[in-house]
Every structure is written in structure tokens, then in C-alpha cells.
Coordinates of C-alpha atoms in Angstrom, one line a residue:
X11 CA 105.4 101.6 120.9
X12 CA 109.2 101.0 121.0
X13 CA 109.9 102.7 123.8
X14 CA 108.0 103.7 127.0
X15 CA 105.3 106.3 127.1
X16 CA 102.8 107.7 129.6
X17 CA 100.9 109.8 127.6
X18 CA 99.8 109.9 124.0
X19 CA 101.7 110.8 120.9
X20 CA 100.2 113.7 119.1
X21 CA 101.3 112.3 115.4
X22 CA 100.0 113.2 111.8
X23 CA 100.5 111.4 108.4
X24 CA 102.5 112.5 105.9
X25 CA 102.3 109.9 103.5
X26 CA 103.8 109.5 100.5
X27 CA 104.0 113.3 100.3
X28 CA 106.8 113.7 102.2
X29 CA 108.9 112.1 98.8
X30 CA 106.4 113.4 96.3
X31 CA 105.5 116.8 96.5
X32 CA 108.8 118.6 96.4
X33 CA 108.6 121.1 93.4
X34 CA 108.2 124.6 94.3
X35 CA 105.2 125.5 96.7
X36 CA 104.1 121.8 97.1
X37 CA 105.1 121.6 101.0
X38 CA 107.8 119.0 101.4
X39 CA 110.5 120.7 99.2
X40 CA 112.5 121.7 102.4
X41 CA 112.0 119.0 105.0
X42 CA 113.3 121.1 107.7
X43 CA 111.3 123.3 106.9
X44 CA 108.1 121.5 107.4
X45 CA 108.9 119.2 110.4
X46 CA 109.8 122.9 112.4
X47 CA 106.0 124.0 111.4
X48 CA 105.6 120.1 112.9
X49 CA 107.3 120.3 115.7
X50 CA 106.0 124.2 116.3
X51 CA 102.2 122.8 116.0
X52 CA 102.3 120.4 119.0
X53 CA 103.4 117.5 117.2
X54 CA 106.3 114.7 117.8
X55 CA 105.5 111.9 115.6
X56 CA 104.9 111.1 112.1
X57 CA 103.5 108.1 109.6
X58 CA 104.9 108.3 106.3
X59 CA 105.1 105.9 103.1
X60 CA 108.7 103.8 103.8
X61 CA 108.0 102.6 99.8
X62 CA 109.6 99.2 100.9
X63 CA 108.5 97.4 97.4
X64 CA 110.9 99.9 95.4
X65 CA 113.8 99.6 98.1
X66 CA 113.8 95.7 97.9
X67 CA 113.5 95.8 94.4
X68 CA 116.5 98.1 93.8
X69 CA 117.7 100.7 96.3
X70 CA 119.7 102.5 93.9
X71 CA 117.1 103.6 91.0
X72 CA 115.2 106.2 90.7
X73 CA 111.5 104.9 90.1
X74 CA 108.3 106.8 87.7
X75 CA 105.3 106.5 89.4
X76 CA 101.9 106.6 88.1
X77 CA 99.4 109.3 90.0
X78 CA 96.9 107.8 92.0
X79 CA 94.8 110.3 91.6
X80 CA 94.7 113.9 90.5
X81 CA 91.9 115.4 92.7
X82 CA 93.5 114.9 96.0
X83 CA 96.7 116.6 97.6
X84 CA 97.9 113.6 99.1
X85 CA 101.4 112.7 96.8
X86 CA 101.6 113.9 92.8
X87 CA 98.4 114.7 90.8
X88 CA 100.7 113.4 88.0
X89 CA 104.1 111.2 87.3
X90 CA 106.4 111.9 89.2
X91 CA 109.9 110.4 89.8
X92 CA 111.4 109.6 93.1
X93 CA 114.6 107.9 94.7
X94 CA 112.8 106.1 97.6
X95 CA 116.5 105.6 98.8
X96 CA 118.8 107.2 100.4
X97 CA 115.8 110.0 100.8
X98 CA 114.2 107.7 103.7
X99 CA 116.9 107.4 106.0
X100 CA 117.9 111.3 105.7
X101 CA 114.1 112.2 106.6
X102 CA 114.5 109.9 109.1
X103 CA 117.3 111.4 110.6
X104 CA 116.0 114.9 110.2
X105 CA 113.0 113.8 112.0
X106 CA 115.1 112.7 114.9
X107 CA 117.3 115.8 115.0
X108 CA 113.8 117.5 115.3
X109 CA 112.5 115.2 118.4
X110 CA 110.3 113.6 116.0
X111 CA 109.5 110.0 115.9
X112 CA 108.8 108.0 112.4
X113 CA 106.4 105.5 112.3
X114 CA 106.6 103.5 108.7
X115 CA 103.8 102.6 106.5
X116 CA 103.4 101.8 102.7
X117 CA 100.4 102.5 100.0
X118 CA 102.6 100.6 97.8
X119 CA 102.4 103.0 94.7
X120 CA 102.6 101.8 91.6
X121 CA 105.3 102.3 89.2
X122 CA 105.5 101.6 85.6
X123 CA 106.6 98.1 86.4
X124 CA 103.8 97.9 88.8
X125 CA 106.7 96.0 90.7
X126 CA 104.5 95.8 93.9
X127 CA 102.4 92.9 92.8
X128 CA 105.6 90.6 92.8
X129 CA 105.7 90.8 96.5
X130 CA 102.4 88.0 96.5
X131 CA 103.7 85.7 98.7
X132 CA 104.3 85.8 102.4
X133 CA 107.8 85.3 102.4
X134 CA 108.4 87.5 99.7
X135 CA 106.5 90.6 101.5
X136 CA 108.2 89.9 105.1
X137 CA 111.7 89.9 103.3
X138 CA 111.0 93.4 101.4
X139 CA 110.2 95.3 104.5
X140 CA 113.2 93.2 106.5
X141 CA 115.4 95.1 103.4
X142 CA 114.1 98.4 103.7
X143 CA 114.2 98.0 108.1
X144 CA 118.1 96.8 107.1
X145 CA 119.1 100.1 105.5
X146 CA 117.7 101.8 108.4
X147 CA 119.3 99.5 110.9
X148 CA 122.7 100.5 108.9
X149 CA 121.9 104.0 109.5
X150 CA 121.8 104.3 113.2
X151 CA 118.1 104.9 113.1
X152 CA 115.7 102.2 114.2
X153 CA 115.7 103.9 117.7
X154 CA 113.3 106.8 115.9
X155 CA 111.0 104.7 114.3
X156 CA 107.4 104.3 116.7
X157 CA 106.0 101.4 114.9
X158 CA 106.1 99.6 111.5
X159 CA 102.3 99.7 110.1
X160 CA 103.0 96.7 107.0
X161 CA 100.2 97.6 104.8
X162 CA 97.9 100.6 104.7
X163 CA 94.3 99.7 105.2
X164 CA 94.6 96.6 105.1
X165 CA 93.1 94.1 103.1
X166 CA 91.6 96.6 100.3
X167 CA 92.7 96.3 96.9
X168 CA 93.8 99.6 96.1
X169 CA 96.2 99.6 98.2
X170 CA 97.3 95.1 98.9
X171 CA 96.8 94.6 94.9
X172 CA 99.8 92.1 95.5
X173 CA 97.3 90.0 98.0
X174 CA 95.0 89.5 95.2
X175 CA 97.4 88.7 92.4
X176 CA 96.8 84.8 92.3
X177 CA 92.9 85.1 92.7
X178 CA 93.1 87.2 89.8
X179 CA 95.0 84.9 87.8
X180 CA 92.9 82.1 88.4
X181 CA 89.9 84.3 87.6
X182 CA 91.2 85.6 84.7
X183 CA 92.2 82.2 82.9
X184 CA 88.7 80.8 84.2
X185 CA 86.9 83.7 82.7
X186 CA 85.5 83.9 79.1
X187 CA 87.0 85.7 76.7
X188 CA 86.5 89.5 77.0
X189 CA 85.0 89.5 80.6
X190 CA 88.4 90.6 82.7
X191 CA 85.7 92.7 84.8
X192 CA 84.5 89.6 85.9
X193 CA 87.5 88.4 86.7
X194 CA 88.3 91.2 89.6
X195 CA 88.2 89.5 92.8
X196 CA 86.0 90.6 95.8
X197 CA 87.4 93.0 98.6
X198 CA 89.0 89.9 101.1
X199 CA 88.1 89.6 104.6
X200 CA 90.1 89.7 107.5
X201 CA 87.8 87.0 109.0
X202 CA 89.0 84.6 106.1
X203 CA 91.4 81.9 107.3
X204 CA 93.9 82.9 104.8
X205 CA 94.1 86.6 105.5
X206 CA 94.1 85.5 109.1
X207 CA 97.6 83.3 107.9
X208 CA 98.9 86.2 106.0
X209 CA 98.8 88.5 108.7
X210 CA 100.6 86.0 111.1
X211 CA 103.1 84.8 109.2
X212 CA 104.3 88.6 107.8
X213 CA 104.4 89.9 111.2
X214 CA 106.0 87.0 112.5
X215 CA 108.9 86.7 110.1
X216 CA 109.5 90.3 110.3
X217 CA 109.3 90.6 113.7
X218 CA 112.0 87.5 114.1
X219 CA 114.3 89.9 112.2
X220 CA 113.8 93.1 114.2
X221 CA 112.5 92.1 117.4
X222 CA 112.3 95.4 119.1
X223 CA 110.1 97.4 116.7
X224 CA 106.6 97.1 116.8
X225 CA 104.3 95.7 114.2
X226 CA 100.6 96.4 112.9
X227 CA 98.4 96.7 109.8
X228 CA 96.4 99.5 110.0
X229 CA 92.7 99.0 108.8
X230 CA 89.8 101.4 107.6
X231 CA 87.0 99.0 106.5
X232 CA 85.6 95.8 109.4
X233 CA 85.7 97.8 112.5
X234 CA 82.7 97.6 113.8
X235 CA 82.9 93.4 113.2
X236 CA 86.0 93.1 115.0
X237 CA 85.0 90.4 117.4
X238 CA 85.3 88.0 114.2
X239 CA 89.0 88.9 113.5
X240 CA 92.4 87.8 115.3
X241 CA 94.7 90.9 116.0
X242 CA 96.9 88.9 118.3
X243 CA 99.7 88.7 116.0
X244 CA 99.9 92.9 116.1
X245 CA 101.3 94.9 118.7
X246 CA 98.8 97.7 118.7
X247 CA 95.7 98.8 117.0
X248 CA 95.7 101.2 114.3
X249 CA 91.9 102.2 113.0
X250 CA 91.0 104.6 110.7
X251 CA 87.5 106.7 111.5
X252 CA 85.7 109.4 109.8
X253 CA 82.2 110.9 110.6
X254 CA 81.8 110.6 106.7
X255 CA 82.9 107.1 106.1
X256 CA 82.1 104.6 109.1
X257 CA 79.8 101.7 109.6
X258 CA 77.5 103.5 111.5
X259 CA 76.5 106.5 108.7
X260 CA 75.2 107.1 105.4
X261 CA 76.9 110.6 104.9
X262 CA 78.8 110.2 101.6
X263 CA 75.3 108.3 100.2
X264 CA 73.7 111.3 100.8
X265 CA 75.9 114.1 99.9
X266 CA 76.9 112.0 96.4
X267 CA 80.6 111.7 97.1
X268 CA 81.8 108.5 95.5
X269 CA 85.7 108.9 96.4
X270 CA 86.3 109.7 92.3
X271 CA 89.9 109.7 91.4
X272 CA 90.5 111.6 88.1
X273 CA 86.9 114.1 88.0
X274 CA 86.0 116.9 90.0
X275 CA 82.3 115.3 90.4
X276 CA 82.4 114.0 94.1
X277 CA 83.7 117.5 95.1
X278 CA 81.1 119.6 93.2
X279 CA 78.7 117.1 95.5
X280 CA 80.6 118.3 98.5
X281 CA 80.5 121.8 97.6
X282 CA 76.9 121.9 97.1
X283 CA 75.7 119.6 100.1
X284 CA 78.7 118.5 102.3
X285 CA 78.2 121.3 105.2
X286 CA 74.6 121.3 104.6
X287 CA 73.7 117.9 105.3
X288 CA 76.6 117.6 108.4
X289 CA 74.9 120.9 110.0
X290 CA 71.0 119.4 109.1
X291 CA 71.7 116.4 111.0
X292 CA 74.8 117.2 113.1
X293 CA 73.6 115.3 116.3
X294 CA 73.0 111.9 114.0
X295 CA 76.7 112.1 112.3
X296 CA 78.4 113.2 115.2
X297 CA 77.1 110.1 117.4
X298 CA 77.9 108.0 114.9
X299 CA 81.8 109.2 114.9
X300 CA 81.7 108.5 118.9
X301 CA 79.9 105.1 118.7
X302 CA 82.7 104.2 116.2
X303 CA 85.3 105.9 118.6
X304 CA 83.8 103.6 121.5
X305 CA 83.6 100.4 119.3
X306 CA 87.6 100.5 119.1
X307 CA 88.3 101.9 122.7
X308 CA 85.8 98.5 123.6
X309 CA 87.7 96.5 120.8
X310 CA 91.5 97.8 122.5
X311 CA 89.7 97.2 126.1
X312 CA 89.2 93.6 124.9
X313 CA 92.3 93.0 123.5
X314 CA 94.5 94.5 125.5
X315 CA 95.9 96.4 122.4
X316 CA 96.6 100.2 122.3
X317 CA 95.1 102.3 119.8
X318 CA 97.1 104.7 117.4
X319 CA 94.9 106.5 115.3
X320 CA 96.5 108.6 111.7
X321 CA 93.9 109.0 109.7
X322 CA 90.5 110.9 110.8
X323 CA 87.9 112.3 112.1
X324 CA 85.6 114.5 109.9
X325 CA 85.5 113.6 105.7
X326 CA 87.9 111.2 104.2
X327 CA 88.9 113.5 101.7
X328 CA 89.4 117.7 101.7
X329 CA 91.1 120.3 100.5
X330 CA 91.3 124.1 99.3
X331 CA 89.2 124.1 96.9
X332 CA 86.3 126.7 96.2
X333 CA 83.4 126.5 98.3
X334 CA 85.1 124.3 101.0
X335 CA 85.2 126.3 104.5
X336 CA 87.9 124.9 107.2
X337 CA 86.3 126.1 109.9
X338 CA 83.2 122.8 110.3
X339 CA 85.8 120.5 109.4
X340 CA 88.2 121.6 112.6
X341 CA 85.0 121.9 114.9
X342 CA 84.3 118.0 113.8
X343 CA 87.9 117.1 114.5
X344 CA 88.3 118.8 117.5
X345 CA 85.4 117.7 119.4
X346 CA 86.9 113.9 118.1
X347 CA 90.1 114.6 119.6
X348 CA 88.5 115.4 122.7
X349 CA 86.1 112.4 122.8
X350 CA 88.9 110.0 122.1
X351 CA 91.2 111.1 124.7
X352 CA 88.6 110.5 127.0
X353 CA 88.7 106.9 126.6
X354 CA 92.5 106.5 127.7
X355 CA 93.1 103.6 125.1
X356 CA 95.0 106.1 122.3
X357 CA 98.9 106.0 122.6
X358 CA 98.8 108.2 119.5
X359 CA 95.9 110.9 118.4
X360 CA 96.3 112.8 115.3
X361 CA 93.9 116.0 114.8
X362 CA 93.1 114.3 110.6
X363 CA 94.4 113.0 108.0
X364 CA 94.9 116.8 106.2
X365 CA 97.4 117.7 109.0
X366 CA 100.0 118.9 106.4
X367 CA 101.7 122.0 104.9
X368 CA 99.7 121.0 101.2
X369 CA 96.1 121.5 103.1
X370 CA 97.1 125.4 103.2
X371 CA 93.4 126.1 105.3
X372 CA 94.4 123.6 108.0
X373 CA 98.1 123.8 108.6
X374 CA 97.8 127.9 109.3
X375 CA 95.4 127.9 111.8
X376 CA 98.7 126.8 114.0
X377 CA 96.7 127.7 117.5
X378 CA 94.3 125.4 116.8
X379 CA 97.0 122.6 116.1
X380 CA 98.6 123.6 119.7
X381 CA 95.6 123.6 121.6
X382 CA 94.5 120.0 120.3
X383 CA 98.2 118.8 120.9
X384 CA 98.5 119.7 124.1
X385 CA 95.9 118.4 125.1
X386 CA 96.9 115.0 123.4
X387 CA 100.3 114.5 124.5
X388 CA 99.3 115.9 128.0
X389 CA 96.2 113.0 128.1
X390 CA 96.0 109.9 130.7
X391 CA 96.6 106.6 128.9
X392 CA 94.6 103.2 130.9
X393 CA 97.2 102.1 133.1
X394 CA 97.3 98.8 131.4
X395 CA 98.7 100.6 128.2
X396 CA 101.3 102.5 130.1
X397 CA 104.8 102.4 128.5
X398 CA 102.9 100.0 125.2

């Protein structure tokens, strides 16, 4: 991290929510607001969208962005306009007048222009998030942020479409008429030479500009093959893990839940089976979770990188909806929290990925939150990852 710590961060994500959801009700409409329920939780860190495509591209304007989805809480279920700038830096500084660091992150959302896929080349990427780090820099502020994470899961397409923009062209004008399907490239590899040379050369160009941050791309798919993949260019680890989603289960297969965007279909599935088949087979899917949890702590071990984690433990994707209880969901996250601790290579533990005022069922049960972060920011950290 950019400064000196002995014990973990207890940090959640926040998004591109944090800009997004501000009508009435939505969560983020009063940011004080909702970093004192933060702050009053337990937590002191947060990972939010820094939307660095639409700040290089004009700081000024105010951007219409397409939804991304509309059966998830995370951001607008519809089109919503937003001023990336100067709404970052005054979070920013709110967070730090609340004792809260900012770690930065982008899903690159896509606005009408779909101006993120002109950031294709190396060069061009590392300059748009040394723009956005420069307004920040003006501001006073760079001492809050905890870590720049350049892409989010990175290399998948839906959210690094600008990675793929030149295989796609070729495809395209190679394919026959009519078959643009075909023409979709496969999901790149972080074992492939040239995502190996992306990730360098980004990190090192920004990294030249701001020395003292720190610098990762967080990942979700690959984890359990990272013996294949060069993370030396990154300062610190940041893996995303769910009981539902890892290389070590089958849940969503079985329960039906296909991560569909704009239809209710995957959470019928979760309605009718989701509990059922976690509680039929509990022991299976929670050993699954901790061999994934242990397959990082070995991958940080062997590295010598920390681990931050954002995103977790229990299903990918939730939310108050009829039929779907809290209460397994915090049992599964807790119990996570607790085994990750244990293997002192976290800097930074969030409790999931639904640890926000929109996710109404989590974010009230505000003992639970306190319990779980206390316990992570009073956890022991290796002693080789001491003050990472």
C-alpha cells in the first residue's frame, strides 16, 4: 500500500455506484452520509470506479452512459448521466475527512461514444490514468489513495473491450459477410506474451509518472493457474473469490445461474435452488472457497506479493429480491473472512462485494459488519508483508 501498515485494511467496493446511484433512495445521494454508515461499520478503505477513460477524454462534460445491466444494484439499471469530474476528487476528499482511504479502479463503462475502446494501445491507456492521477495530484489528494487497480478483472472482455479492439478488427474484415459473431475474439490469457507486455509496459509508464502510488490489475478468472503468469510488474495481488464462481466448483452449473444481464431468469434459478443446493452440499462448496483462499495465500507466499481482496466470498451476484434470505449469505462470508485472516498474506479483507447502502439486507445488519471488521483490521499480517 502507499504507506505503512501492520494490520489489514477492512475495505469494501463501491464501484461505479458511488457516481451513479444518486436519485432519491439509491444510497450514494448524500456521500457523507454513506461513508459515516462506512466508517460506523468497521471500515477505513474503499475501491471505487475512478472512470479515467471519460476524464482523459474531456474532464469537463458531462457523459450518458449506457446500463450495464438492469438486474443488478451495482450502478444505474438504466441511462444515466454523470460528471466523472470534479465529482472524484470531492469524494475523495470526503473520504479523507472521514479517515477513509481510496483505492481507484475502473469497469470502463460505456458511453454513447463507447469512447473507452480508443484507449487500445499501451501508451494511450497509461497516459489516461496518468490524467485522471494529475487532477488528483492537483488536488492535494494522492496521499488518500491505497492503490491504483488499472483494470477490473482483468483481461475479460466485458470489462478490457479496448484490449480486444484490433483482434476484432482484423476478424471482422477477415470474416464473411454476415458472420460478426464469428468475428468476436476469445477471452485473452494472461499467460499470452502479449498480455504479459501489456501489463508491463501500462504499469511501468504509469508508475514512472507517479512513483509513490501502488499499482495492480485485479483479476477474477486464472487463479488457480497462476504459476504460468508474471505478476512481477504489480505491487500487490488483488483476486477475486466466490464459493459460487471459482475453479474449484460447479455451483452456478447446478443452480442454473448464467450471470444474465437484462432477464430475471438466473435469479428465479437462485430463488428456487441457490440455498438448497449450498446447504445439500455445504462441506463440498465451502472447501472449495478455502482451497481457492489457500491457492492465493500459496500464490502471495511465492511471490512475495500481498493480497487485497474487494470482491467476494459467497455468490457473485445478490440482492433484495423476493425469496433471497441474507442470513446464509453472511454465514458464507463470515466464516471466509475468518479463514483468510488466518493465512496473514491479506493487507485488505472486505466482508463481499454487496457491502453497500443499495444491498438494504446486508448494510443493516451493522453488528455483523463490526464484528468482521474488527476482527480484520485487528488481524496479524506475515512479517514479510509488514508496512507493503
Amino acid at each position: 500500500m502507499s504507506t505503512p501498515n501492520t494490520e489489514p485494511y477492512a475495505i469494501t467496493m463501491w464501484d461505479f455506484s458511488w457516481l451513479e446511484r444518486r436519485w432519491p433512495g439509491a444510497g450514494y445521494e448524500d456521500w457523507d452520509e454513506a461513508l459515516s454508515q462506512l466508517v460506523d461499520r468497521g471500515y477505513n478503505a474503499v475501491r471505487i470506479d475512478a472512470y479515467p477513460h471519460l476524464i482523459a477524454a474531456d474532464p469537463d462534460r458531462e457523459w450518458e452512459l449506457n446500463p450495464n445491466w438492469d438486474t443488478q444494484s451495482w450502478g444505474a439499471q438504466s441511462s444515466v448521466r454523470v460528471r466523472p469530474l470534479p465529482a472524484l476528487t470531492d469524494f475523495i476528499r470526503r473520504a479523507r475527512e472521514h479517515g477513509v482511504r481510496v483505492s481507484l479502479s475502473s469497469w470502463f463503462r460505456e458511453d454513447l461514444d463507447n469512447t473507452r475502446v480508443h484507449y487500445n494501445t499501451p501508451e494511450r491507456f497509461a497516459e489516461m490514468w496518468i490524467t485522471t492521477l494529475r487532477h488528483i495530484e492537483k488536488e492535494g489528494l494522492l496521499d488518500t489513495l491505497l492503490f491504483v487497480d488499472l483494470c477490473n478483472e482483468f483481461p475479460l472482455r466485458v470489462w478490457a473491450p479496448w484490449l480486444y479492439t484490433e483482434i476484432l478488427a482484423r476478424n471482422v474484415f477477415r470474416a464473411r459477410p454476415g458472420d460478426n459473431a464469428g468475428a468476436i475474439p476469445p477471452e485473452a490469457s494472461r499467460t499470452e506474451a502479449w498480455v504479459k507486455e501489456w501489463t508491463r509496459d501500462t504499469v511501468g509508464r504509469v508508475r514512472a509518472a507517479f512513483p509513490q502510488l501502488k499499482y495492480t490489475y485485479s483479476y477474477s478468472s486464472e487463479l488457480a493457474t497462476w504459476r504460468d503468469q508474471d505478476v512481477s510488474s504489480l505491487d500487490l495481488l488483488e483476486p477475486h473469490i466466490w464459493l459460487a464462481n471459482n475453479e474449484f466448483t460447479d455451483y452456478y452449473d447446478k443452480v442454473g445461474y448464467r450471470f444474465e444481464k437484462f432477464s430475471p431468469a438466473g435469479y428465479d434459478n437462485v430463488v428456487q435452488r441457490g440455498r438448497q443446493e449450498y446447504l445439500r452440499n455445504q462441506d463440498q462448496y465451502d472447501a472449495s472457497l478455502f482451497r481457492m483462499i489457500d491457492n492465493v495465500a500459496d500464490w502471495s507466499r511465492a511471490t512475495g506479493k500481498p493480497l487485497c481482496i474487494t470482491e467476494c466470498w459467497s455468490l457473485v451476484d445478490y440482492k433484495d429480491w423476493p425469496g433471497l434470505e441474507w442470513d446464509w449469505i453472511l454465514d458464507i462470508n463470515a466464516r471466509a473472512v475468518e479463514y483468510a485472516l488466518g493465512t496473514g498474506r491479506f493487507v485488505g479483507v472486505a466482508t463481499s462485494n454487496f457491502c453497500g447502502p443499495q444491498f438494504v439486507g446486508m448494510w443493516r445488519e451493522v453488528e455483523w459488519h463490526r464484528r468482521l471488521t474488527t476482527a480484520i483490521k485487528t488481524a496479524t499480517i506475515d512479517e514479510d508483508l509488514r508496512g507493503a
